[in-house]
């Protein structure tokens, strides 16, 4: 029984960490139903969203918002590395 508890604790300790999200806070420049532009200082960031996105409040230009987002690859293309030329001998 004790060994089972120890194994369970170790399994949770080495389990993959949960995916973390990021956030960006700024003022809404544009929001058109599936696309959002948020400006913070001189930087403008664009986000896409859909019906699954939880939105609280009125999303309109000038509103201050905090966008929480996750980075997720939609495709990955691997290209073969070009071999480096061998150094010339004198």
Short mmCIF file of N, CA, C and O in Angstrom, two decimals:
data_model
loop_
_atom_site.label_atom_id
_atom_site.label_comp_id
_atom_site.label_asym_id
_atom_site.label_seq_id
_atom_site.Cartn_x
_atom_site.Cartn_y
_atom_site.Cartn_z
N UNK A 1 0.83 -1.19 0.00
CA UNK A 1 0.00 0.00 0.00
C UNK A 1 0.87 1.25 0.00
O UNK A 1 0.62 2.17 -0.76
N UNK A 2 1.88 1.29 0.85
CA UNK A 2 2.78 2.44 0.92
C UNK A 2 3.51 2.61 -0.40
O UNK A 2 3.68 3.72 -0.91
N UNK A 3 3.93 1.50 -0.98
CA UNK A 3 4.63 1.55 -2.26
C UNK A 3 3.71 2.12 -3.35
O UNK A 3 4.17 2.88 -4.20
N UNK A 4 2.46 1.75 -3.33
CA UNK A 4 1.51 2.27 -4.31
C UNK A 4 1.35 3.78 -4.20
O UNK A 4 1.30 4.49 -5.21
N UNK A 5 1.27 4.29 -2.99
CA UNK A 5 1.17 5.73 -2.76
C UNK A 5 2.42 6.44 -3.26
O UNK A 5 2.35 7.48 -3.92
N UNK A 6 3.58 5.86 -2.97
CA UNK A 6 4.85 6.45 -3.41
C UNK A 6 4.90 6.49 -4.94
O UNK A 6 5.28 7.50 -5.52
N UNK A 7 4.50 5.41 -5.59
CA UNK A 7 4.50 5.38 -7.05
C UNK A 7 3.54 6.42 -7.63
O UNK A 7 3.85 7.07 -8.63
N UNK A 8 2.41 6.59 -7.01
CA UNK A 8 1.43 7.59 -7.47
C UNK A 8 1.99 9.00 -7.33
O UNK A 8 1.88 9.81 -8.24
N UNK A 9 2.63 9.28 -6.22
CA UNK A 9 3.23 10.61 -5.98
C UNK A 9 4.34 10.86 -7.00
O UNK A 9 4.43 11.95 -7.58
N UNK A 10 5.17 9.88 -7.25
CA UNK A 10 6.26 10.02 -8.22
C UNK A 10 5.70 10.23 -9.62
O UNK A 10 6.21 11.05 -10.38
N UNK A 11 4.64 9.52 -9.97
CA UNK A 11 4.03 9.67 -11.29
C UNK A 11 3.52 11.09 -11.49
O UNK A 11 3.70 11.69 -12.56
N UNK A 12 2.88 11.66 -10.50
CA UNK A 12 2.40 13.04 -10.60
C UNK A 12 3.56 14.04 -10.65
O UNK A 12 3.48 15.06 -11.32
N UNK A 13 4.63 13.74 -9.94
CA UNK A 13 5.78 14.65 -9.92
C UNK A 13 6.45 14.73 -11.29
O UNK A 13 6.93 15.78 -11.69
N UNK A 14 6.49 13.61 -12.01
CA UNK A 14 7.13 13.60 -13.31
C UNK A 14 6.15 13.79 -14.47
O UNK A 14 6.55 13.75 -15.64
N UNK A 15 4.91 13.99 -14.18
CA UNK A 15 3.92 14.22 -15.23
C UNK A 15 4.22 15.53 -15.94
O UNK A 15 4.80 16.45 -15.38
N UNK A 16 3.82 15.61 -17.17
CA UNK A 16 4.05 16.81 -17.97
C UNK A 16 3.36 18.00 -17.33
O UNK A 16 2.21 17.92 -16.91
N UNK A 17 4.06 19.10 -17.31
CA UNK A 17 3.48 20.32 -16.73
C UNK A 17 2.30 20.77 -17.58
O UNK A 17 2.29 20.57 -18.79
N UNK A 18 1.30 21.37 -16.97
CA UNK A 18 0.14 21.83 -17.74
C UNK A 18 0.55 22.93 -18.71
O UNK A 18 1.50 23.68 -18.47
N UNK A 19 -0.18 23.03 -19.81
CA UNK A 19 0.09 24.07 -20.79
C UNK A 19 -0.20 25.42 -20.14
O UNK A 19 -1.21 25.60 -19.48
N UNK A 20 0.70 26.34 -20.32
CA UNK A 20 0.47 27.66 -19.73
C UNK A 20 -0.02 28.60 -20.81
O UNK A 20 0.24 28.42 -21.99
N UNK A 21 -0.73 29.60 -20.40
CA UNK A 21 -1.19 30.58 -21.35
C UNK A 21 -0.45 31.88 -21.15
O UNK A 21 0.27 32.07 -20.18
N UNK A 22 -0.58 32.74 -22.10
CA UNK A 22 0.08 34.03 -22.08
C UNK A 22 -1.01 35.10 -22.07
O UNK A 22 -2.18 34.80 -22.30
N UNK A 23 -0.63 36.34 -21.84
CA UNK A 23 -1.63 37.39 -21.89
C UNK A 23 -1.04 38.67 -22.45
O UNK A 23 0.16 38.89 -22.38
N UNK A 24 -1.91 39.48 -23.04
CA UNK A 24 -1.53 40.76 -23.64
C UNK A 24 -2.61 41.75 -23.24
O UNK A 24 -3.80 41.50 -23.45
N UNK A 25 -2.22 42.87 -22.65
CA UNK A 25 -3.17 43.88 -22.21
C UNK A 25 -2.93 45.16 -22.99
O UNK A 25 -1.80 45.58 -23.18
N UNK A 26 -4.02 45.76 -23.45
CA UNK A 26 -3.92 47.00 -24.19
C UNK A 26 -5.31 47.50 -24.55
O UNK A 26 -6.31 47.05 -24.00
N UNK A 27 -5.35 48.42 -25.50
CA UNK A 27 -6.62 49.01 -25.94
C UNK A 27 -7.04 48.42 -27.27
O UNK A 27 -6.21 48.23 -28.17
N UNK A 28 -8.33 48.17 -27.40
CA UNK A 28 -8.88 47.62 -28.64
C UNK A 28 -8.81 48.69 -29.73
O UNK A 28 -9.26 49.81 -29.55
N UNK A 29 -8.23 48.33 -30.85
CA UNK A 29 -8.19 49.20 -32.02
C UNK A 29 -9.30 48.79 -32.99
O UNK A 29 -9.96 49.62 -33.59
N UNK A 30 -9.49 47.47 -33.11
CA UNK A 30 -10.48 46.94 -34.05
C UNK A 30 -11.00 45.60 -33.54
O UNK A 30 -10.25 44.79 -33.02
N UNK A 31 -12.29 45.37 -33.68
CA UNK A 31 -12.91 44.09 -33.34
C UNK A 31 -14.05 43.88 -34.33
O UNK A 31 -14.95 44.71 -34.43
N UNK A 32 -14.00 42.79 -35.09
CA UNK A 32 -15.03 42.59 -36.12
C UNK A 32 -15.73 41.24 -36.09
O UNK A 32 -16.21 40.77 -37.08
N UNK A 33 -15.77 40.61 -34.95
CA UNK A 33 -16.51 39.35 -34.83
C UNK A 33 -15.65 38.10 -34.83
O UNK A 33 -16.06 37.07 -34.31
N UNK A 34 -14.49 38.15 -35.45
CA UNK A 34 -13.57 37.01 -35.39
C UNK A 34 -12.11 37.46 -35.39
O UNK A 34 -11.21 36.65 -35.42
N UNK A 35 -11.91 38.74 -35.32
CA UNK A 35 -10.57 39.32 -35.42
C UNK A 35 -10.49 40.50 -34.47
O UNK A 35 -11.40 41.31 -34.40
N UNK A 36 -9.38 40.58 -33.73
CA UNK A 36 -9.21 41.62 -32.72
C UNK A 36 -7.80 42.19 -32.84
O UNK A 36 -6.83 41.45 -32.96
N UNK A 37 -7.69 43.52 -32.83
CA UNK A 37 -6.40 44.19 -32.83
C UNK A 37 -6.29 44.97 -31.53
O UNK A 37 -7.16 45.77 -31.20
N UNK A 38 -5.22 44.71 -30.77
CA UNK A 38 -5.01 45.34 -29.47
C UNK A 38 -3.67 46.07 -29.52
O UNK A 38 -2.66 45.51 -29.94
N UNK A 39 -3.67 47.33 -29.08
CA UNK A 39 -2.46 48.13 -29.08
C UNK A 39 -2.01 48.42 -27.66
O UNK A 39 -2.79 48.78 -26.80
N UNK A 40 -0.69 48.26 -27.47
CA UNK A 40 -0.05 48.58 -26.19
C UNK A 40 1.20 49.36 -26.53
O UNK A 40 2.13 48.81 -27.13
N UNK A 41 1.20 50.63 -26.23
CA UNK A 41 2.33 51.48 -26.65
C UNK A 41 2.35 51.58 -28.15
O UNK A 41 1.34 51.89 -28.78
N UNK A 42 3.49 51.28 -28.75
CA UNK A 42 3.62 51.31 -30.20
C UNK A 42 3.34 49.97 -30.86
O UNK A 42 3.31 49.86 -32.08
N UNK A 43 3.14 48.93 -30.05
CA UNK A 43 2.94 47.59 -30.59
C UNK A 43 1.47 47.27 -30.77
O UNK A 43 0.65 47.54 -29.89
N UNK A 44 1.14 46.69 -31.92
CA UNK A 44 -0.21 46.21 -32.19
C UNK A 44 -0.15 44.71 -32.39
O UNK A 44 0.68 44.21 -33.14
N UNK A 45 -1.01 44.01 -31.68
CA UNK A 45 -1.09 42.56 -31.81
C UNK A 45 -2.46 42.20 -32.34
O UNK A 45 -3.47 42.80 -31.98
N UNK A 46 -2.49 41.19 -33.20
CA UNK A 46 -3.74 40.72 -33.77
C UNK A 46 -4.06 39.33 -33.22
O UNK A 46 -3.18 38.49 -33.09
N UNK A 47 -5.32 39.12 -32.92
CA UNK A 47 -5.80 37.84 -32.40
C UNK A 47 -7.02 37.43 -33.20
O UNK A 47 -7.83 38.27 -33.59
N UNK A 48 -7.19 36.15 -33.41
CA UNK A 48 -8.43 35.65 -33.97
C UNK A 48 -9.21 35.00 -32.83
O UNK A 48 -8.63 34.51 -31.87
N UNK A 49 -10.52 35.03 -32.93
CA UNK A 49 -11.36 34.38 -31.92
C UNK A 49 -12.61 33.85 -32.57
O UNK A 49 -12.94 34.18 -33.71
N UNK A 50 -13.32 32.97 -31.86
CA UNK A 50 -14.54 32.37 -32.40
C UNK A 50 -15.59 32.27 -31.31
O UNK A 50 -15.43 32.81 -30.23
N UNK A 51 -16.65 31.54 -31.60
CA UNK A 51 -17.77 31.44 -30.65
C UNK A 51 -17.38 30.73 -29.35
O UNK A 51 -18.04 30.88 -28.34
N UNK A 52 -16.29 29.98 -29.37
CA UNK A 52 -15.82 29.29 -28.17
C UNK A 52 -15.06 30.21 -27.22
O UNK A 52 -14.85 29.88 -26.08
N UNK A 53 -14.63 31.38 -27.71
CA UNK A 53 -13.86 32.31 -26.90
C UNK A 53 -14.75 32.99 -25.88
O UNK A 53 -15.80 33.53 -26.23
N UNK A 54 -14.34 32.95 -24.62
CA UNK A 54 -15.12 33.59 -23.55
C UNK A 54 -14.82 35.09 -23.58
O UNK A 54 -13.68 35.51 -23.43
N UNK A 55 -15.85 35.88 -23.80
CA UNK A 55 -15.70 37.34 -23.83
C UNK A 55 -16.63 37.92 -22.77
O UNK A 55 -17.83 37.66 -22.78
N UNK A 56 -16.06 38.71 -21.87
CA UNK A 56 -16.88 39.38 -20.86
C UNK A 56 -16.80 40.88 -21.13
O UNK A 56 -15.73 41.43 -21.36
N UNK A 57 -17.93 41.54 -21.13
CA UNK A 57 -17.97 42.97 -21.40
C UNK A 57 -18.21 43.26 -22.86
O UNK A 57 -18.40 42.38 -23.69
N UNK A 58 -18.19 44.56 -23.20
CA UNK A 58 -18.45 45.03 -24.55
C UNK A 58 -17.14 45.22 -25.29
O UNK A 58 -16.35 46.11 -24.96
N UNK A 59 -16.91 44.40 -26.28
CA UNK A 59 -15.67 44.43 -27.06
C UNK A 59 -15.80 45.48 -28.16
O UNK A 59 -16.35 45.21 -29.22
N UNK A 60 -15.32 46.68 -27.88
CA UNK A 60 -15.42 47.77 -28.86
C UNK A 60 -14.14 48.60 -28.85
O UNK A 60 -13.38 48.57 -27.88
N UNK A 61 -13.88 49.34 -29.93
CA UNK A 61 -12.67 50.17 -29.99
C UNK A 61 -12.56 51.11 -28.79
O UNK A 61 -13.55 51.70 -28.36
N UNK A 62 -11.37 51.19 -28.24
CA UNK A 62 -11.10 52.04 -27.09
C UNK A 62 -11.17 51.31 -25.76
O UNK A 62 -10.65 51.79 -24.76
N UNK A 63 -11.82 50.15 -25.73
CA UNK A 63 -11.95 49.39 -24.48
C UNK A 63 -10.59 48.80 -24.10
O UNK A 63 -9.82 48.37 -24.96
N UNK A 64 -10.28 48.81 -22.82
CA UNK A 64 -9.06 48.18 -22.33
C UNK A 64 -9.37 46.70 -22.11
O UNK A 64 -10.36 46.36 -21.46
N UNK A 65 -8.52 45.84 -22.66
CA UNK A 65 -8.76 44.39 -22.58
C UNK A 65 -7.48 43.67 -22.18
O UNK A 65 -6.38 44.17 -22.39
N UNK A 66 -7.66 42.50 -21.61
CA UNK A 66 -6.57 41.56 -21.40
C UNK A 66 -6.94 40.31 -22.17
O UNK A 66 -7.96 39.69 -21.90
N UNK A 67 -6.12 39.97 -23.14
CA UNK A 67 -6.35 38.78 -23.97
C UNK A 67 -5.45 37.68 -23.45
O UNK A 67 -4.24 37.84 -23.36
N UNK A 68 -6.05 36.56 -23.08
CA UNK A 68 -5.27 35.38 -22.69
C UNK A 68 -5.27 34.45 -23.89
O UNK A 68 -6.31 34.19 -24.49
N UNK A 69 -4.08 33.97 -24.23
CA UNK A 69 -3.96 33.15 -25.42
C UNK A 69 -2.93 32.05 -25.19
O UNK A 69 -2.13 32.13 -24.27
N UNK A 70 -2.97 31.04 -26.05
CA UNK A 70 -2.01 29.95 -26.00
C UNK A 70 -1.34 29.84 -27.35
O UNK A 70 -1.96 30.06 -28.37
N UNK A 71 -0.07 29.53 -27.33
CA UNK A 71 0.64 29.31 -28.58
C UNK A 71 0.48 27.85 -28.97
O UNK A 71 0.74 26.96 -28.17
N UNK A 72 0.02 27.63 -30.20
CA UNK A 72 -0.18 26.27 -30.67
C UNK A 72 0.21 26.21 -32.14
O UNK A 72 -0.24 27.03 -32.94
N UNK A 73 1.04 25.28 -32.48
CA UNK A 73 1.43 25.10 -33.87
C UNK A 73 0.26 24.54 -34.66
O UNK A 73 -0.41 23.61 -34.20
N UNK A 74 0.01 25.10 -35.83
CA UNK A 74 -1.05 24.57 -36.69
C UNK A 74 -0.46 23.66 -37.76
O UNK A 74 -1.16 22.82 -38.31
N UNK A 75 0.81 23.83 -38.07
CA UNK A 75 1.52 22.91 -38.95
C UNK A 75 3.01 23.07 -38.72
O UNK A 75 3.48 24.12 -38.28
N UNK A 76 3.74 22.02 -39.02
CA UNK A 76 5.19 22.05 -38.89
C UNK A 76 5.77 21.39 -40.14
O UNK A 76 5.42 20.25 -40.45
N UNK A 77 6.58 22.12 -40.87
CA UNK A 77 7.21 21.59 -42.07
C UNK A 77 8.72 21.50 -41.82
O UNK A 77 9.36 22.50 -41.52
N UNK A 78 9.24 20.31 -41.92
CA UNK A 78 10.67 20.09 -41.70
C UNK A 78 11.37 20.10 -43.05
O UNK A 78 10.96 19.40 -43.97
N UNK A 79 12.40 20.89 -43.17
CA UNK A 79 13.18 20.95 -44.40
C UNK A 79 14.57 20.41 -44.09
O UNK A 79 15.13 20.69 -43.04
N UNK A 80 15.07 19.67 -45.01
CA UNK A 80 16.40 19.07 -44.83
C UNK A 80 17.45 20.17 -44.76
O UNK A 80 17.42 21.12 -45.53
N UNK A 81 18.36 20.02 -43.85
CA UNK A 81 19.45 20.98 -43.71
C UNK A 81 20.43 20.79 -44.85
O UNK A 81 20.69 19.67 -45.27
N UNK A 82 20.95 21.89 -45.37
CA UNK A 82 21.94 21.79 -46.43
C UNK A 82 23.28 21.47 -45.81
O UNK A 82 23.67 22.06 -44.80
N UNK A 83 24.00 20.53 -46.39
CA UNK A 83 25.30 20.18 -45.80
C UNK A 83 26.28 21.34 -45.94
O UNK A 83 26.30 22.03 -46.96
N UNK A 84 27.06 21.56 -44.91
CA UNK A 84 28.05 22.62 -44.94
C UNK A 84 29.25 22.17 -45.74
O UNK A 84 29.62 21.00 -45.70
N UNK A 85 29.82 23.11 -46.45
CA UNK A 85 31.01 22.78 -47.26
C UNK A 85 32.17 22.47 -46.34
O UNK A 85 32.37 23.11 -45.32
N UNK A 86 32.93 21.45 -46.71
CA UNK A 86 34.11 21.07 -45.92
C UNK A 86 35.16 22.16 -46.05
O UNK A 86 35.32 22.75 -47.13
N UNK A 87 35.88 22.46 -44.97
CA UNK A 87 36.92 23.48 -45.06
C UNK A 87 38.01 23.05 -46.05
O UNK A 87 38.37 21.88 -46.12
N UNK A 88 38.49 24.00 -46.82
CA UNK A 88 39.53 23.71 -47.82
C UNK A 88 40.87 23.56 -47.13
O UNK A 88 41.23 24.33 -46.25
N UNK A 89 41.61 22.54 -47.55
CA UNK A 89 42.95 22.31 -47.01
C UNK A 89 43.97 22.95 -47.92
O UNK A 89 43.81 22.97 -49.14
N UNK A 90 45.01 23.50 -47.32
CA UNK A 90 46.06 24.12 -48.12
C UNK A 90 47.18 23.17 -48.37
O UNK A 90 47.47 22.26 -47.74
#
